Coordinates of C-alpha atoms in Angstrom, one line a residue:
Chain A
X1 CA 12.5 -114.0 -28.2
X2 CA 11.1 -117.3 -29.1
X3 CA 8.4 -118.3 -31.5
X4 CA 7.0 -121.8 -31.0
X5 CA 10.2 -122.8 -29.4
X6 CA 12.6 -121.4 -31.8
X7 CA 14.8 -118.4 -31.5
X8 CA 13.1 -115.5 -33.6
X9 CA 11.6 -112.2 -33.3
X10 CA 9.0 -112.2 -36.1
X11 CA 5.9 -114.2 -36.8
X12 CA 3.8 -114.7 -40.4
X13 CA 1.9 -111.8 -41.5
X14 CA -0.8 -114.6 -42.1
X15 CA -1.1 -115.2 -38.2
X16 CA -4.4 -114.9 -37.0
X17 CA -2.8 -112.7 -33.9
X18 CA -1.9 -109.9 -36.5
X19 CA -5.1 -110.2 -38.7
X20 CA -7.7 -110.3 -36.1
X21 CA -5.9 -109.8 -32.5
X22 CA -7.0 -113.7 -32.3
X23 CA -5.3 -114.4 -29.3
X24 CA -4.1 -113.7 -25.5
X25 CA -1.2 -112.8 -23.7
X26 CA 0.0 -112.2 -20.1
X27 CA 3.1 -110.2 -18.9
X28 CA 5.1 -110.8 -15.4
X29 CA 8.4 -110.3 -13.8
X30 CA 11.3 -112.2 -13.5
X31 CA 13.4 -111.3 -10.4
X32 CA 17.0 -113.0 -9.6
X33 CA 16.2 -115.7 -12.2
X34 CA 12.8 -116.7 -10.9
X35 CA 9.7 -115.8 -12.9
X36 CA 7.0 -114.3 -10.4
X37 CA 3.9 -116.3 -9.8
X38 CA 4.1 -118.2 -13.2
X39 CA 1.9 -121.0 -12.3
X40 CA -0.8 -118.3 -11.7
X41 CA -0.1 -116.6 -15.1
X42 CA -0.1 -119.8 -17.0
X43 CA -3.6 -121.0 -15.3
X44 CA -5.0 -117.4 -16.5
X45 CA -3.5 -117.8 -20.2
X46 CA -4.8 -121.5 -20.2
X47 CA -8.3 -120.1 -19.2
X48 CA -8.3 -117.1 -21.5
X49 CA -7.2 -119.3 -24.4
X50 CA -10.0 -121.7 -23.6
X51 CA -12.7 -119.1 -23.8
X52 CA -11.4 -118.2 -27.1
X53 CA -11.4 -122.0 -28.2
X54 CA -7.6 -121.6 -28.8
X55 CA -5.3 -124.6 -28.0
X56 CA -2.8 -123.4 -25.3
X57 CA 0.6 -125.2 -25.1
X58 CA 1.1 -127.6 -21.9
X59 CA 2.5 -126.3 -18.8
X60 CA 5.3 -128.4 -18.9
X61 CA 6.5 -127.4 -22.5
X62 CA 6.1 -123.7 -21.7
X63 CA 7.8 -124.0 -18.3
X64 CA 10.9 -125.6 -19.9
X65 CA 11.0 -123.0 -22.6
X66 CA 10.6 -120.2 -19.8
X67 CA 13.3 -122.0 -17.6
X68 CA 15.8 -121.6 -20.7
X69 CA 15.2 -118.1 -21.3
X70 CA 15.8 -117.2 -17.8
X71 CA 19.2 -118.5 -18.1
X72 CA 19.9 -115.6 -20.3
X73 CA 17.7 -113.1 -18.5
X74 CA 17.3 -113.3 -15.0
X75 CA 15.6 -110.0 -14.6
X76 CA 13.1 -108.0 -16.6
X77 CA 9.6 -108.5 -17.8
X78 CA 8.2 -111.6 -19.7
X79 CA 5.4 -111.3 -22.3
X80 CA 3.9 -114.7 -23.5
X81 CA 1.4 -114.4 -26.4
X82 CA -0.6 -117.4 -27.6
X83 CA -2.5 -116.9 -31.2
X84 CA -4.6 -119.0 -32.8
X85 CA -1.8 -119.5 -35.2
X86 CA -2.2 -119.5 -38.9
X87 CA -4.7 -121.1 -41.3
X88 CA -7.2 -120.4 -43.9
X89 CA -8.5 -117.1 -44.8
X90 CA -11.4 -115.7 -43.3
X91 CA -12.8 -114.8 -39.9
X92 CA -13.7 -118.4 -39.3
X93 CA -11.3 -120.6 -37.4
X94 CA -10.3 -123.7 -39.5
X95 CA -9.9 -125.8 -36.5
X96 CA -6.8 -127.4 -38.2
X97 CA -4.3 -124.9 -37.3
X98 CA -1.9 -124.9 -34.3
X99 CA -1.3 -122.1 -32.1
X100 CA 1.5 -119.8 -32.1
X101 CA 3.3 -119.2 -28.9
X102 CA 5.7 -116.1 -28.3
X103 CA 8.1 -115.2 -25.3
X104 CA 9.5 -112.0 -25.4
X105 CA 11.8 -110.2 -22.7
X106 CA 12.6 -106.8 -21.9
X107 CA 14.4 -105.0 -19.3
X108 CA 12.6 -104.4 -16.1
X109 CA 10.7 -100.7 -16.4
X110 CA 12.1 -97.8 -13.9
X111 CA 9.3 -96.5 -12.2
X112 CA 10.0 -93.6 -9.9
X113 CA 10.7 -95.1 -6.3
X114 CA 8.2 -92.9 -4.5
X115 CA 5.2 -94.1 -6.3
X116 CA 4.5 -96.8 -3.9
X117 CA 4.6 -94.7 -0.8
X118 CA 3.4 -91.4 -1.9
X119 CA 0.9 -92.4 -4.6
X120 CA 0.1 -91.6 -8.0
X121 CA -2.1 -89.0 -9.9
X122 CA -4.8 -90.7 -11.8
X123 CA -6.5 -88.9 -14.5
X124 CA -10.3 -90.3 -15.7
X125 CA -10.2 -91.4 -19.4
X126 CA -12.9 -89.9 -21.7
X127 CA -12.9 -93.4 -23.6
X128 CA -15.8 -95.4 -22.6
X129 CA -15.2 -99.3 -22.6
X130 CA -17.4 -101.2 -24.5
X131 CA -19.3 -104.2 -23.2
X132 CA -18.6 -107.7 -24.6
X133 CA -19.7 -110.2 -22.0
X134 CA -18.5 -113.3 -24.4
X135 CA -14.8 -112.6 -23.6
X136 CA -14.8 -109.9 -20.7
X137 CA -12.1 -110.3 -18.0
X138 CA -9.7 -112.1 -20.5
X139 CA -6.4 -110.6 -21.8
X140 CA -7.1 -111.0 -25.4
X141 CA -5.0 -109.0 -28.3
X142 CA -8.0 -106.7 -29.0
X143 CA -6.5 -103.9 -26.9
X144 CA -7.3 -100.8 -29.1
X145 CA -9.5 -99.3 -26.2
X146 CA -6.6 -99.7 -24.0
X147 CA -4.3 -97.9 -26.6
X148 CA -6.6 -95.1 -27.0
X149 CA -7.5 -94.6 -23.4
X150 CA -3.7 -94.4 -22.6
X151 CA -3.1 -91.9 -25.5
X152 CA -5.2 -89.5 -23.4
X153 CA -2.6 -89.4 -20.6
X154 CA -0.2 -86.5 -22.0
X155 CA 0.3 -85.1 -18.6
X156 CA 3.7 -86.7 -17.5
X157 CA 2.6 -86.3 -13.9
X158 CA -0.1 -88.6 -14.7
X159 CA 0.7 -92.1 -14.1
X160 CA -2.6 -93.9 -14.9
X161 CA -5.9 -93.3 -16.3
X162 CA -9.2 -94.8 -14.9
X163 CA -11.6 -96.1 -17.4
X164 CA -15.3 -96.1 -17.3
X165 CA -17.8 -98.2 -19.1
X166 CA -21.1 -96.8 -21.0
X167 CA -23.0 -97.5 -18.0
X168 CA -21.1 -95.0 -15.6
X169 CA -19.3 -98.1 -14.0
X170 CA -15.6 -97.7 -13.2
X171 CA -13.8 -100.8 -14.6
X172 CA -10.2 -100.4 -13.7
X173 CA -7.0 -98.7 -15.0
X174 CA -5.6 -98.8 -18.6
X175 CA -3.1 -101.5 -17.7
X176 CA -4.3 -102.3 -14.0
X177 CA -7.0 -103.5 -11.6
X178 CA -8.4 -101.2 -9.3
X179 CA -9.5 -101.5 -5.4
X180 CA -11.3 -99.2 -3.1
X181 CA -11.0 -99.5 0.7
X182 CA -14.3 -98.1 1.8
X183 CA -15.7 -98.5 5.7
X184 CA -13.3 -101.3 6.2
X185 CA -14.2 -103.4 3.3
X186 CA -12.3 -104.0 -0.1
X187 CA -14.2 -103.5 -3.4
X188 CA -13.0 -104.2 -6.7
X189 CA -15.2 -103.6 -9.7
X190 CA -17.1 -106.7 -11.5
X191 CA -15.4 -107.6 -14.8
X192 CA -18.1 -109.8 -16.6
X193 CA -18.9 -107.0 -19.2
X194 CA -15.5 -105.5 -19.9
X195 CA -12.1 -105.3 -18.3
X196 CA -9.1 -107.8 -17.7
X197 CA -9.1 -109.8 -14.6
X198 CA -5.2 -109.7 -13.5
X199 CA -3.1 -112.1 -11.4
X200 CA -2.3 -109.4 -9.0
X201 CA -6.0 -108.8 -8.5
X202 CA -6.4 -112.3 -7.6
X203 CA -3.6 -112.1 -5.3
X204 CA -5.2 -109.0 -3.5
X205 CA -8.3 -111.0 -3.2
X206 CA -6.5 -114.0 -1.6
X207 CA -4.7 -111.8 0.7
X208 CA -8.4 -110.4 1.9
X209 CA -9.8 -114.2 2.4
X210 CA -6.8 -115.0 4.3
X211 CA -6.8 -112.0 6.5
X212 CA -10.6 -111.8 7.4
X213 CA -11.2 -108.3 5.3
X214 CA -14.5 -108.5 3.8
X215 CA -14.5 -108.0 0.0
X216 CA -17.0 -107.1 -2.6
X217 CA -16.6 -107.8 -6.2
X218 CA -19.5 -105.7 -7.7
X219 CA -20.3 -102.8 -10.2
X220 CA -18.4 -99.4 -8.6
X221 CA -19.6 -96.0 -9.4
X222 CA -17.0 -93.0 -9.9
X223 CA -18.7 -91.4 -6.6
X224 CA -17.9 -94.5 -4.4
X225 CA -14.3 -94.2 -5.6
X226 CA -14.2 -90.4 -4.8
X227 CA -15.6 -91.3 -1.3
X228 CA -13.3 -94.2 -0.8
X229 CA -11.0 -94.0 2.5
X230 CA -7.9 -95.8 0.1
X231 CA -7.8 -96.3 -3.7
X232 CA -4.9 -98.4 -5.1
X233 CA -4.4 -100.0 -8.6
X234 CA -2.4 -103.4 -9.0
X235 CA -0.5 -105.2 -11.9
X236 CA 1.9 -107.8 -12.3
X237 CA 4.6 -105.3 -13.6
X238 CA 3.9 -102.2 -11.3
X239 CA 3.1 -104.3 -8.0
X240 CA 0.7 -101.8 -6.5
X241 CA 0.3 -98.0 -7.0
X242 CA -1.9 -96.3 -4.3
X243 CA -3.8 -93.2 -5.7
X244 CA -3.0 -90.1 -4.4
X245 CA -5.0 -87.7 -6.8
X246 CA -7.9 -88.3 -8.8
X247 CA -10.3 -85.5 -10.2
X248 CA -10.6 -83.0 -7.3
X249 CA -10.1 -85.8 -4.4
X250 CA -6.7 -86.3 -2.8
X251 CA -5.6 -89.0 -0.8
X252 CA -2.5 -89.9 1.7
X253 CA -1.7 -92.4 4.5
X254 CA -2.7 -95.6 2.5
X255 CA -2.3 -97.7 5.6
X256 CA -4.4 -100.6 4.3
X257 CA -3.0 -100.4 0.8
X258 CA 0.6 -100.7 2.1
X259 CA 0.0 -103.4 4.4
X260 CA -1.3 -105.6 1.4
X261 CA 1.4 -104.2 -0.7
X262 CA 4.1 -105.5 2.0
X263 CA 2.7 -109.0 1.9
X264 CA 2.5 -109.1 -2.0
X265 CA 6.3 -108.0 -2.1
X266 CA 7.3 -110.5 0.4
X267 CA 5.4 -113.4 -1.5
X268 CA 7.5 -112.2 -4.4
X269 CA 10.5 -112.4 -2.6
X270 CA 10.3 -115.8 -1.6
Chain B
X1 CA 3.9 -110.3 -49.9
X2 CA 5.4 -107.3 -49.1
X3 CA 6.2 -105.6 -45.8
X4 CA 7.2 -101.8 -45.7
X5 CA 7.9 -102.3 -49.5
X6 CA 10.2 -105.1 -49.3
X7 CA 9.5 -108.6 -50.2
X8 CA 8.6 -110.5 -47.0
X9 CA 6.2 -112.6 -45.1
X10 CA 6.8 -111.8 -41.4
X11 CA 6.6 -108.8 -39.0
X12 CA 8.3 -108.0 -35.5
X13 CA 6.7 -109.7 -32.7
X14 CA 6.8 -106.4 -31.2
X15 CA 4.6 -104.9 -33.7
X16 CA 1.6 -103.1 -32.2
X17 CA -0.7 -104.5 -34.8
X18 CA 0.1 -108.1 -33.3
X19 CA 0.4 -106.6 -29.5
X20 CA -2.7 -104.8 -29.6
X21 CA -4.7 -105.0 -32.9
X22 CA -3.4 -101.5 -33.3
X23 CA -4.0 -101.1 -37.2
X24 CA -6.5 -101.2 -39.9
X25 CA -6.9 -103.2 -43.1
X26 CA -8.8 -103.5 -46.5
X27 CA -9.5 -106.3 -48.5
X28 CA -10.5 -106.1 -52.3
X29 CA -10.3 -107.8 -55.7
X30 CA -7.7 -107.7 -58.7
X31 CA -9.3 -108.8 -62.1
X32 CA -7.5 -108.9 -65.1
X33 CA -4.4 -106.7 -63.6
X34 CA -6.9 -104.2 -62.3
X35 CA -7.5 -103.5 -58.8
X36 CA -10.6 -103.0 -58.1
X37 CA -11.9 -99.5 -56.7
X38 CA -8.3 -99.0 -55.4
X39 CA -8.8 -95.1 -54.8
X40 CA -12.1 -95.9 -52.7
X41 CA -10.1 -98.5 -50.8
X42 CA -7.3 -96.3 -50.0
X43 CA -9.6 -93.3 -49.1
X44 CA -11.1 -95.6 -46.4
X45 CA -8.1 -97.0 -44.8
X46 CA -6.5 -93.5 -44.9
X47 CA -9.8 -92.5 -43.0
X48 CA -9.4 -95.5 -40.7
X49 CA -6.0 -94.8 -39.9
X50 CA -6.8 -91.1 -39.0
X51 CA -9.5 -92.2 -36.6
X52 CA -6.7 -94.2 -34.9
X53 CA -4.0 -91.6 -35.1
X54 CA -2.2 -93.8 -37.2
X55 CA 0.1 -92.4 -40.3
X56 CA -1.2 -94.0 -43.6
X57 CA 1.5 -93.9 -46.3
X58 CA 0.6 -91.8 -49.0
X59 CA -1.4 -92.7 -52.2
X60 CA 1.5 -92.6 -54.4
X61 CA 3.7 -94.9 -52.4
X62 CA 0.9 -97.5 -51.9
X63 CA 0.0 -97.1 -55.6
X64 CA 3.2 -97.8 -57.1
X65 CA 3.6 -100.7 -54.6
X66 CA 0.2 -102.2 -55.7
X67 CA 1.2 -101.7 -59.6
X68 CA 4.5 -103.8 -58.7
X69 CA 2.8 -106.5 -57.2
X70 CA -0.1 -106.8 -60.0
X71 CA 2.7 -107.7 -62.5
X72 CA 3.1 -111.2 -61.1
X73 CA -0.6 -111.3 -59.6
X74 CA -3.4 -110.3 -62.2
X75 CA -5.9 -112.2 -60.7
X76 CA -6.7 -112.5 -56.6
X77 CA -7.6 -110.8 -53.3
X78 CA -5.5 -108.3 -52.0
X79 CA -5.0 -107.5 -48.2
X80 CA -3.6 -104.1 -47.2
X81 CA -2.6 -103.9 -43.5
X82 CA -1.5 -100.7 -41.8
X83 CA -0.3 -100.6 -38.3
X84 CA 1.2 -98.3 -35.7
X85 CA 4.1 -100.0 -36.3
X86 CA 6.6 -100.9 -33.3
X87 CA 7.9 -98.7 -30.4
X88 CA 8.2 -98.4 -26.6
X89 CA 6.4 -101.0 -24.2
X90 CA 3.2 -100.4 -23.2
X91 CA -0.5 -99.3 -24.6
X92 CA 0.3 -95.6 -25.1
X93 CA 1.7 -94.8 -28.6
X94 CA 5.0 -93.0 -28.4
X95 CA 4.3 -91.0 -31.7
X96 CA 7.8 -91.8 -32.7
X97 CA 7.2 -95.2 -34.4
X98 CA 6.6 -95.3 -38.2
X99 CA 3.7 -97.4 -39.2
X100 CA 4.1 -100.8 -40.8
X101 CA 2.3 -101.5 -44.0
X102 CA 1.7 -105.0 -45.3
X103 CA 0.5 -106.3 -48.7
X104 CA -0.7 -109.9 -49.1
X105 CA -2.1 -111.5 -52.1
X106 CA -4.1 -114.8 -52.2
X107 CA -6.1 -116.6 -55.2
X108 CA -9.8 -115.7 -55.6
X109 CA -12.0 -117.4 -53.4
X110 CA -14.1 -119.9 -55.2
X111 CA -17.7 -119.6 -54.2
X112 CA -20.7 -121.6 -55.6
X113 CA -21.7 -119.6 -59.0
X114 CA -25.5 -119.7 -58.0
X115 CA -25.4 -117.8 -55.1
X116 CA -25.8 -114.3 -56.6
X117 CA -28.8 -115.5 -58.6
X118 CA -30.5 -117.9 -56.2
X119 CA -29.3 -116.4 -52.9
X120 CA -27.9 -117.8 -49.8
X121 CA -29.0 -119.0 -46.3
X122 CA -28.1 -116.7 -43.3
X123 CA -28.0 -117.7 -39.7
X124 CA -28.3 -115.5 -37.0
X125 CA -25.5 -115.4 -34.6
X126 CA -25.7 -115.7 -30.8
X127 CA -22.8 -113.2 -30.3
X128 CA -24.0 -109.8 -29.8
X129 CA -21.6 -107.1 -30.9
X130 CA -20.4 -104.4 -28.3
X131 CA -20.5 -100.6 -28.8
X132 CA -17.9 -98.5 -29.2
X133 CA -18.5 -95.1 -31.0
X134 CA -15.2 -94.2 -30.5
X135 CA -13.9 -96.4 -33.4
X136 CA -17.2 -97.8 -34.8
X137 CA -17.5 -98.3 -38.7
X138 CA -13.7 -98.5 -39.2
X139 CA -12.0 -101.7 -40.4
X140 CA -9.6 -102.2 -37.4
X141 CA -7.6 -105.2 -36.3
X142 CA -9.8 -105.9 -32.9
X143 CA -11.9 -108.3 -34.9
X144 CA -12.5 -111.3 -31.9
X145 CA -16.1 -110.5 -32.3
X146 CA -16.2 -111.4 -35.9
X147 CA -14.0 -114.5 -35.5
X148 CA -16.5 -115.9 -32.9
X149 CA -19.7 -114.9 -34.6
X150 CA -18.1 -116.8 -37.7
X151 CA -17.2 -119.8 -35.6
X152 CA -20.9 -120.4 -34.9
X153 CA -21.5 -121.0 -38.5
X154 CA -20.8 -124.9 -38.8
X155 CA -23.9 -125.8 -41.2
X156 CA -21.8 -125.6 -44.4
X157 CA -25.1 -124.6 -46.1
X158 CA -24.9 -121.3 -44.3
X159 CA -23.1 -118.7 -46.2
X160 CA -23.1 -116.0 -43.8
X161 CA -24.1 -114.9 -40.3
X162 CA -26.2 -111.9 -39.4
X163 CA -24.9 -109.9 -36.2
X164 CA -26.9 -107.9 -33.8
X165 CA -25.8 -105.6 -30.8
X166 CA -27.1 -105.7 -27.4
X167 CA -29.8 -103.3 -28.0
X168 CA -31.2 -105.5 -30.5
X169 CA -30.5 -104.0 -33.6
X170 CA -29.2 -105.8 -36.8
X171 CA -25.6 -104.5 -37.7
X172 CA -24.5 -106.5 -40.6
X173 CA -23.1 -110.1 -41.4
X174 CA -19.8 -111.3 -39.9
X175 CA -18.1 -110.2 -43.2
X176 CA -20.5 -107.7 -45.2
X177 CA -22.9 -105.0 -45.0
X178 CA -26.7 -105.5 -45.2
X179 CA -29.2 -103.9 -47.1
X180 CA -33.2 -104.3 -46.9
X181 CA -35.5 -103.6 -49.6
X182 CA -38.7 -102.4 -48.0
X183 CA -41.9 -100.7 -49.3
X184 CA -39.8 -99.4 -52.4
X185 CA -36.8 -97.8 -50.1
X186 CA -33.4 -99.2 -49.7
X187 CA -32.3 -99.7 -45.7
X188 CA -29.2 -100.1 -44.5
X189 CA -28.1 -100.3 -40.7
X190 CA -26.4 -97.1 -39.1
X191 CA -22.7 -98.0 -38.1
X192 CA -21.9 -95.3 -35.7
X193 CA -22.0 -97.7 -32.5
X194 CA -20.5 -101.0 -34.0
X195 CA -20.0 -102.5 -37.3
X196 CA -17.5 -101.9 -40.4
X197 CA -18.7 -99.5 -43.3
X198 CA -17.4 -101.4 -46.4
X199 CA -16.6 -99.6 -49.9
X200 CA -19.3 -102.0 -51.4
X201 CA -21.9 -100.6 -49.1
X202 CA -20.9 -97.1 -50.2
X203 CA -21.1 -98.2 -53.8
X204 CA -24.7 -99.3 -53.2
X205 CA -25.8 -96.0 -51.4
X206 CA -24.1 -94.2 -54.5
X207 CA -26.5 -96.4 -56.7
X208 CA -29.6 -95.4 -54.7
X209 CA -28.6 -91.7 -55.1
X210 CA -27.9 -91.8 -58.4
X211 CA -31.0 -93.9 -59.3
X212 CA -33.5 -92.1 -57.4
X213 CA -34.1 -94.9 -54.9
X214 CA -34.9 -93.4 -51.3
X215 CA -32.3 -94.8 -49.0
X216 CA -32.3 -94.9 -45.2
X217 CA -29.2 -95.3 -43.0
X218 CA -30.5 -95.8 -39.5
X219 CA -31.3 -98.4 -36.7
X220 CA -32.8 -101.7 -38.0
X221 CA -34.5 -104.3 -36.1
X222 CA -34.6 -108.1 -36.9
X223 CA -38.5 -108.1 -37.1
X224 CA -38.1 -105.5 -40.2
X225 CA -35.5 -107.8 -41.7
X226 CA -37.9 -110.6 -41.8
X227 CA -40.8 -108.5 -43.3
X228 CA -38.3 -106.9 -46.1
X229 CA -39.1 -107.6 -49.5
X230 CA -35.8 -108.1 -50.1
X231 CA -32.4 -108.7 -48.3
X232 CA -28.7 -108.8 -49.4
X233 CA -25.4 -108.6 -48.0
X234 CA -22.3 -107.1 -49.9
X235 CA -18.9 -106.9 -49.5
X236 CA -15.6 -106.0 -52.0
X237 CA -14.8 -109.8 -52.4
X238 CA -18.2 -111.6 -52.7
X239 CA -19.9 -108.5 -54.6
X240 CA -23.5 -109.3 -53.3
X241 CA -25.7 -112.5 -52.2
X242 CA -29.2 -111.8 -52.1
X243 CA -30.7 -113.7 -48.9
X244 CA -32.9 -116.5 -49.5
X245 CA -33.3 -117.9 -45.8
X246 CA -33.0 -116.3 -42.8
X247 CA -34.7 -117.7 -39.5
X248 CA -38.2 -118.8 -40.6
X249 CA -38.5 -116.5 -43.8
X250 CA -37.6 -117.4 -47.3
X251 CA -37.4 -114.9 -50.1
X252 CA -37.2 -115.5 -54.0
X253 CA -36.9 -113.4 -57.1
X254 CA -34.4 -110.5 -55.7
X255 CA -35.3 -108.1 -58.5
X256 CA -33.9 -105.0 -56.8
X257 CA -31.0 -106.5 -55.6
X258 CA -30.1 -108.2 -58.9
X259 CA -30.6 -104.8 -60.8
X260 CA -28.0 -103.3 -58.1
X261 CA -25.5 -106.3 -58.7
X262 CA -25.8 -105.9 -62.4
X263 CA -24.7 -102.0 -62.0
X264 CA -21.8 -103.0 -59.7
X265 CA -20.5 -105.7 -62.0
X266 CA -20.5 -103.4 -64.9
X267 CA -18.7 -101.1 -63.1
X268 CA -16.2 -103.6 -62.1
X269 CA -15.4 -104.4 -65.6
X270 CA -15.0 -101.3 -66.9

């Protein structure tokens, strides 16, 4: 664990990351001493910081710190947080504070191995996402909606919750992005009003472009999800889980999903 | 500064208050060694914690800790934060972690003394508040909207920003609750979809009830604000500031507002 480049596991109680959730983060895997898709994650956190007007540390600095951490943690999950830092009292940023950056590494989560091939059970969350176009899509620290949605998932068989917005559109999982395969096309929800646009989502979209599969990024209704040929969720930690069960619909086979997963995994290894 | 009853100015980087904004807070004044309306603030933070399913420390414990702090800080501004604490990785609360509670005391802010009598200039913020009925009204740590709205207030003559929601209703200031005086009635925005319901707002409503002034809590449009006889904002730190200027409208006099302010101040002293 490092805070602003120094060994440490704590931050000031006056850091705006705590006070207001005034910051952004990214989570990704390290495998065999290699950070997975680090440049893509850096590009995301740099972009998200810029949306909030937070100065993100330079790629070279963060890469050097990450390399240093890898020496003692060749496998696991990395979390990188960048906050607006400390500063004067009140909501308005002073413009004079330096950002805070935090590294945390934990062991790799142990998910049941059959999820990728047999799919998961997904539950529709009751919590409806609010719409904030000003910072939709970015991975900021205001994540109470995800916390409350995830706390609805009490059944241990349920591996992910599906979140909708108040307009009746499906946005994604509590911790993942959603894709549908419908009539030979890939569809993923538009994230300009809510949701988080993950690196793994970008990688699936890049696969579609590279493999000539039509892709639509647009508003998606629950009815469309339920009539889809395949449904799957992705993120940088789980990789991909096809959906086996949602509401009263069940799926099996996952031929398109598994073809994409194979591509993603092969890229991860190389 | 105290964290979980012990002297300290830092928290774990794994505290959910930082990771997700998974917590609540309150801010109030200490004057001459007396915390202002502490039981009301406790009741609010206990209520807000309960909405999120966070265990708020008991009144007796927090009161004892506060008394202890007062000995060395007889005047200033107190911030009390309660987070869901640490725990396992992921959005879902484990249910096993103990909450974290944090006290911070800073010196009293120095506002220009004439604001209460001459009123302030208010600017309409461009940021529109999102609507989340699940935790509207509570003072949680997901305050990015307030941060971005407050950062629009660059003109040093502007003392507060007015925030609206995407439906075109006025909700309140970036750090204050709003009241209108219109045709002999007090009106304050409904906060069931967004906004924060402050202690000072409750006190103004209690004044109205005790003094036979009709009060409406309902949706308020900007047009209504601009045709009001008086407009004022309140919070527990500033007390009350009448609005002198907003958009192209100006006000003076503030006879109802100042009558209420006098009552609030007299209660504060006693």
